[in-house]
mmCIF file of C-alpha atoms in Angstrom:
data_model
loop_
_atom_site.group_PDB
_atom_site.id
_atom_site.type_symbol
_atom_site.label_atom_id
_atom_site.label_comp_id
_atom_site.label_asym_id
_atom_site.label_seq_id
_atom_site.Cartn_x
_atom_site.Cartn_y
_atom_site.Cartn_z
ATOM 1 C CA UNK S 58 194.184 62.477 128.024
ATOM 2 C CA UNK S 59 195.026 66.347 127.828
ATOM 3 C CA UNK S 60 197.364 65.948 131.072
ATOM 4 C CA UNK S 61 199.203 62.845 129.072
ATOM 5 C CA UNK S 62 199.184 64.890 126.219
ATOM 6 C CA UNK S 63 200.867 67.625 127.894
ATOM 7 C CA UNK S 64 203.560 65.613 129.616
ATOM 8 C CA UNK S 65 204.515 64.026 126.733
ATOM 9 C CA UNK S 66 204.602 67.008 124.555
ATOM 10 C CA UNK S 67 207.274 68.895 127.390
ATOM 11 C CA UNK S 68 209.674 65.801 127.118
ATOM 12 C CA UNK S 69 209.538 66.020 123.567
ATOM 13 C CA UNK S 70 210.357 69.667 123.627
ATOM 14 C CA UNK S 71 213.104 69.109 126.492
ATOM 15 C CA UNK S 72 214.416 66.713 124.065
ATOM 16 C CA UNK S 73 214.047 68.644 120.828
ATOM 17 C CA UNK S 74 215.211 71.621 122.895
ATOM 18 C CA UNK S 75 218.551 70.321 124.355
ATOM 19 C CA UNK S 76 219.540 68.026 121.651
ATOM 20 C CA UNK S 77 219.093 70.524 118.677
ATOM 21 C CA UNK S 78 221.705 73.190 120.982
ATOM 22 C CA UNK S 79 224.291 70.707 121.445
ATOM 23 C CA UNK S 80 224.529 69.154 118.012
ATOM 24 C CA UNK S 81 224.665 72.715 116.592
ATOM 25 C CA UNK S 82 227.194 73.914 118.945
ATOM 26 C CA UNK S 83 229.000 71.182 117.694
ATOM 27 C CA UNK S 84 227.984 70.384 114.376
ATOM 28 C CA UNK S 85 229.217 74.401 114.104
ATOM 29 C CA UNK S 86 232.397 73.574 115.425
ATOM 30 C CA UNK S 87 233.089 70.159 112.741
ATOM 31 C CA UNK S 88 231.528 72.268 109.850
ATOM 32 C CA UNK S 89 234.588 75.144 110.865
ATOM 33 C CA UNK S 90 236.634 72.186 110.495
ATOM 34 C CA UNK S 91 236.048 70.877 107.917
ATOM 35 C CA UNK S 92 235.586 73.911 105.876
ATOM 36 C CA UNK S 93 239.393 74.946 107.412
ATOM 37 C CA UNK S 94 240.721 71.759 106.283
ATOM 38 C CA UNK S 95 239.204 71.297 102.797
ATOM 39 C CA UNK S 96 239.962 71.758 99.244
ATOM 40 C CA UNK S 97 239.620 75.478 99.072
ATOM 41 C CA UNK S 98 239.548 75.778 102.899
ATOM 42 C CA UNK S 99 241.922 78.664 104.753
ATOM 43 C CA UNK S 100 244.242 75.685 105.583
ATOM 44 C CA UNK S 101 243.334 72.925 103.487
ATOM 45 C CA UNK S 102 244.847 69.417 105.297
ATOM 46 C CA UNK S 103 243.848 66.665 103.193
ATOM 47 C CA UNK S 104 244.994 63.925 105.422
ATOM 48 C CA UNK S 105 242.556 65.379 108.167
ATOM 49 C CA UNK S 106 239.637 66.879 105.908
ATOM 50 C CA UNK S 107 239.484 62.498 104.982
ATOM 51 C CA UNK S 108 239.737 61.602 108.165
ATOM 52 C CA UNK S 109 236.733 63.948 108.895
ATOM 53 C CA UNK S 110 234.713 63.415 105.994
ATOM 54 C CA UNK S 111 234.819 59.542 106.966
ATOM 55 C CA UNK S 112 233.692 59.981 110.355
ATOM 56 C CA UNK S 113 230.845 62.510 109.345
ATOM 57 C CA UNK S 114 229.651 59.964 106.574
ATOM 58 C CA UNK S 115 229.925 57.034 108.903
ATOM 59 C CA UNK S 116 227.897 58.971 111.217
ATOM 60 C CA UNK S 117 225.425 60.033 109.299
ATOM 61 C CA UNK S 118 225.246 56.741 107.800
ATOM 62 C CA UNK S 119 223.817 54.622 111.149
ATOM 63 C CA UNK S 120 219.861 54.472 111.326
ATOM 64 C CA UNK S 121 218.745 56.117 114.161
ATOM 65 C CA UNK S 122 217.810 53.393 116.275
ATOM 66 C CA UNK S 123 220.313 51.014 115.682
ATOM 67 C CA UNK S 124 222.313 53.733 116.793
ATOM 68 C CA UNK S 125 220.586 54.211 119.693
ATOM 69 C CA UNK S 126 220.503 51.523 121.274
ATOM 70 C CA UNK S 127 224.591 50.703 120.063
ATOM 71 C CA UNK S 128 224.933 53.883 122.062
ATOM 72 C CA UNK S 129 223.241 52.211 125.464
ATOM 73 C CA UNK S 130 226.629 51.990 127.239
ATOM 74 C CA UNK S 131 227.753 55.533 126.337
ATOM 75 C CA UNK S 132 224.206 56.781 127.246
ATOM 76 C CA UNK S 133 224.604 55.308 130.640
ATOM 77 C CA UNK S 134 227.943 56.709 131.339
ATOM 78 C CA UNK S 135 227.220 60.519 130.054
ATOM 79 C CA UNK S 136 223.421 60.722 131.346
ATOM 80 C CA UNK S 137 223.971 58.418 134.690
ATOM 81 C CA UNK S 138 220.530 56.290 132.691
ATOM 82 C CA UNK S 139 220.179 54.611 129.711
ATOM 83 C CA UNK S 140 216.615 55.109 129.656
ATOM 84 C CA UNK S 141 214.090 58.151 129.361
ATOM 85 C CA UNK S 142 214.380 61.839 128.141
ATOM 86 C CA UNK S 143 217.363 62.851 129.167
ATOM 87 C CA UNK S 144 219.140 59.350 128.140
ATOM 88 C CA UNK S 145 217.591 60.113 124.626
ATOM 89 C CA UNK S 146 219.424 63.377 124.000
ATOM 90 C CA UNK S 147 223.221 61.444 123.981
ATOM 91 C CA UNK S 148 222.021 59.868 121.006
ATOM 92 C CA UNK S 149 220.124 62.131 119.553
ATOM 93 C CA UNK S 150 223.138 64.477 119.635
ATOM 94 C CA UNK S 151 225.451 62.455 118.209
ATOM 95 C CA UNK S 152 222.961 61.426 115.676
ATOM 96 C CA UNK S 153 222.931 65.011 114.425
ATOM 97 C CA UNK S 154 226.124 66.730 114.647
ATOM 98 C CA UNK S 155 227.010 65.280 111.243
ATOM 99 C CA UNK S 156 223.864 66.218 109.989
ATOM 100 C CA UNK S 157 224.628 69.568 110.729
ATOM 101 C CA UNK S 158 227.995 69.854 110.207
ATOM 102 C CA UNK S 159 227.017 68.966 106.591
ATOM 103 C CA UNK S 160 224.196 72.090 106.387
ATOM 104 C CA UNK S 161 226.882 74.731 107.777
ATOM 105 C CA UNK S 162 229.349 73.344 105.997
ATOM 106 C CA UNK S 163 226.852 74.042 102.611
ATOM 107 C CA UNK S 164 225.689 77.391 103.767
ATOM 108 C CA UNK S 165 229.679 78.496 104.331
ATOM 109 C CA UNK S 166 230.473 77.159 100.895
ATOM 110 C CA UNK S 167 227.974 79.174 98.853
ATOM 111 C CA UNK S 168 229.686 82.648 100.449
ATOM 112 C CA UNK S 169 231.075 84.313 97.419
ATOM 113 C CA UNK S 170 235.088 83.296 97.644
ATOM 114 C CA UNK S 171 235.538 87.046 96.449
ATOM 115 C CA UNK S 172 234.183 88.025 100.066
ATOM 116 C CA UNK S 173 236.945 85.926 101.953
ATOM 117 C CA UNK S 174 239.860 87.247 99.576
ATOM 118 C CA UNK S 175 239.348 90.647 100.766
ATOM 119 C CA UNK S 176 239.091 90.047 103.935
ATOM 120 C CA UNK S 177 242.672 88.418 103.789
ATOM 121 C CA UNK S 178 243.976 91.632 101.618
ATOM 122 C CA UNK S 179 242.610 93.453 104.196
ATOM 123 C CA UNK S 180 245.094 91.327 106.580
ATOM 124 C CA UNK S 181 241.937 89.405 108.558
ATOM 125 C CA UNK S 182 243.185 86.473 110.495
ATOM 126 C CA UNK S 183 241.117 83.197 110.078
ATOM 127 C CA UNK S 184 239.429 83.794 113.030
ATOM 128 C CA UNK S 185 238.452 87.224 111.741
ATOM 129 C CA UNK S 186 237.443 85.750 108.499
ATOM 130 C CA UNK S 187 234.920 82.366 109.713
ATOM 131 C CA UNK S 188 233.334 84.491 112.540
ATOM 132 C CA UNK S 189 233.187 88.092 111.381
ATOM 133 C CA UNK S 190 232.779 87.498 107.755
ATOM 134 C CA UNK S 191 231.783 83.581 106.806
ATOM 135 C CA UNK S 192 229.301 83.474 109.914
ATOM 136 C CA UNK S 193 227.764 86.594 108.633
ATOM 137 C CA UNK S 194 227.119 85.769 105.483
ATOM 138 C CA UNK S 195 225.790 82.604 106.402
ATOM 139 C CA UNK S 196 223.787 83.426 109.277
ATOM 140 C CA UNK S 197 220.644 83.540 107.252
ATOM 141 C CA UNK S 198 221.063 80.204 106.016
ATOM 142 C CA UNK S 199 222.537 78.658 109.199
ATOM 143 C CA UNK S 200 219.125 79.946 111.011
ATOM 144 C CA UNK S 201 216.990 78.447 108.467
ATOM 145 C CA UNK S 202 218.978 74.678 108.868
ATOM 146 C CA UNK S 203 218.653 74.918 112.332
ATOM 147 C CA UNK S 204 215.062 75.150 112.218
ATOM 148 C CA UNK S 205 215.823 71.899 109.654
ATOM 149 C CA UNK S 206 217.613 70.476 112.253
ATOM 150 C CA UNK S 207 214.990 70.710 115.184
ATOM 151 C CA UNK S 208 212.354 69.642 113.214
ATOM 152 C CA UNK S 209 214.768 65.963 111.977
ATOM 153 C CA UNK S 210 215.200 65.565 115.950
ATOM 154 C CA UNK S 211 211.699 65.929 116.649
ATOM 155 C CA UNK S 212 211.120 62.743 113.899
ATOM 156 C CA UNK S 213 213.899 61.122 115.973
ATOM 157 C CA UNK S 214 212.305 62.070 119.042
ATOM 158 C CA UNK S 215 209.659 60.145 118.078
ATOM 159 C CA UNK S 216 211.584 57.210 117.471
ATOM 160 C CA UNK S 217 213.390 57.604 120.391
ATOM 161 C CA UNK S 218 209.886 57.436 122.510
ATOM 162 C CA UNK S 219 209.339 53.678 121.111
ATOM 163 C CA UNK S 220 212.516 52.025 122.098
ATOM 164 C CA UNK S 221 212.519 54.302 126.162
ATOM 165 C CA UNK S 222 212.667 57.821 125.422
ATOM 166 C CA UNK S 223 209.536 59.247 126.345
ATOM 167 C CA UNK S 224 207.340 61.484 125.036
ATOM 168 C CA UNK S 225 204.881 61.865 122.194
ATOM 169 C CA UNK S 226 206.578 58.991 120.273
ATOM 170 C CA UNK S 227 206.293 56.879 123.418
ATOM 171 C CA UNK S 228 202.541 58.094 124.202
ATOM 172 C CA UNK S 229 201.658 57.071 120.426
ATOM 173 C CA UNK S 230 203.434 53.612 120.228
ATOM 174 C CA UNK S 231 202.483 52.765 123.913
ATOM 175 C CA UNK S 232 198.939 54.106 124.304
ATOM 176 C CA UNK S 233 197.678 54.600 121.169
ATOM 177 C CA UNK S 234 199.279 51.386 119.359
ATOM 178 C CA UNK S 235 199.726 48.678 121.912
ATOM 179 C CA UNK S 236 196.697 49.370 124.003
ATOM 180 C CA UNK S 237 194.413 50.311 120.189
ATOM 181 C CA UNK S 238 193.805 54.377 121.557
ATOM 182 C CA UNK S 239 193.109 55.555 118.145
ATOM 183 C CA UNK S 240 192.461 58.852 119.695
ATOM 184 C CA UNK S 241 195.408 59.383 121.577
ATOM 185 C CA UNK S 242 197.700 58.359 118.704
ATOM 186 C CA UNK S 243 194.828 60.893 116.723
ATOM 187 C CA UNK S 244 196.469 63.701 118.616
ATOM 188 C CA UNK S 245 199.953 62.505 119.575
ATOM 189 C CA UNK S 246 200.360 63.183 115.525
ATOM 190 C CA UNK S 247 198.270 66.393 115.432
ATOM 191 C CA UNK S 248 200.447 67.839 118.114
ATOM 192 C CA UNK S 249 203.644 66.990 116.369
ATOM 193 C CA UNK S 250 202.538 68.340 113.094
ATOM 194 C CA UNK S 251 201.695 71.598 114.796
ATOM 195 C CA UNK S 252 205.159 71.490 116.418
ATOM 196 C CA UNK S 253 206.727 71.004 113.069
ATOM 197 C CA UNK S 254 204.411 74.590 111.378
ATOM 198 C CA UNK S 255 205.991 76.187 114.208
ATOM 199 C CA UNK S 256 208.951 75.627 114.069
ATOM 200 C CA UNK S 257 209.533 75.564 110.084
ATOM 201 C CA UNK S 258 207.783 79.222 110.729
ATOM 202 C CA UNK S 259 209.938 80.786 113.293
ATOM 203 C CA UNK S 260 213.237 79.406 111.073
ATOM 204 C CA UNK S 261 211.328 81.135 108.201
ATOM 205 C CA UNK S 262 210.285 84.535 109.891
ATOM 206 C CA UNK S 263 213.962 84.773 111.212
ATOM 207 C CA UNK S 264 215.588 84.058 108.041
ATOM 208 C CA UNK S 265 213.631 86.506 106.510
ATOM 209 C CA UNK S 266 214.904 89.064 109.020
ATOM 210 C CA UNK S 267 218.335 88.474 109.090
ATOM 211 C CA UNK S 268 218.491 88.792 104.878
#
């Protein structure tokens, strides 16, 4: 049981792992977006902050699984398989880029709009002003939704493990609910929990750092 345990727990980390750097590379990149493009943004568009905001929403708005397995096709064509743990992080991605496009997007907002007009009297280019001065401010709270983040693809994880996606979720619902392993789905759930404390306390010990 400890070598199925193991197994399992690796894809679930190579998914956690992979997926949670690609959705915030570019959940990052749609936050910058649509913080350029809004309201008060640097170069507020509101014909394309809409168009954004739509797609985000509609994104965000999909249950996990149903968007998984909508995404099959996709999956297939980006991963070469539509199946397993490296098929799972397409959709997991996708799944979460609005998700955290909407928690940078809040942690850029609460910067003090004081901050950003000096950096423009002091002649800062946008550029200058997202990376060197928003991103700064923010880091703090961008490291702590991160650590949000990995622990909401971990639950998907899990999901994605009952419809093909290996690991623990795929160990619980295949050993420990179809075959009645009470044990095994005992510590599939243990070991996730655990996963989750650490986690939730490496976002919290490096948020505390960075303030």
């Amino acid at each position: 049981m400890a070598e199925m345990l193991f197994s399992a727990l690796y894809e679930t980390l190579y998914m956690v792992f992979f997926s949670s750097l690609f959705s915030a590379v570019g959940g990052f990149g749609l936050a910058i977006l649509l913080i350029m493009t809004g309201p008060h943004g640097l170069r507020p568009n509101a014909k394309v902050y809409a168009i954004l905001d739509i797609i985000v929403n509609l994104l965000r708005s999909f249950p996990f699984m149903i968007l998984m397995i909508a995404l099959i096709p996709f999956t297939r064509i980006v991963a070469g398989v539509a199946y397993g743990s490296t098929a799972a992080i397409v959709p997991l991605t996708i799944a979460a880029i609005p998700f955290m496009a909407r928690l940078v997007e809040g942690s850029l907002l609460e910067i003090d709009p004081g901050v950003i007009e000096a950096a423009r009297s002091f002649g800062a280019s946008d550029r200058q002003i997202i990376f060197r001065v928003m991103f700064k401010e923010a880091l703090p709270s961008i490291t702590l939704n991160v650590a949000i983040l990995a622990i909401t693809l971990l639950g998907y994880s899990a999901m994605a493990g009952a419809i093909g996606g290996g690991g623990l979720g795929a160990l619980a619902y295949n050993e420990g609910y179809i075959r009645f392993k009470s044990d095994i789905m005992f510590f599939s759930v243990v070991v996730l929990i655990l996963v989750v404390q650490c986690i939730q306390s490496g976002g919290n010990y490096l948020y505390k750092k960075l303030r």
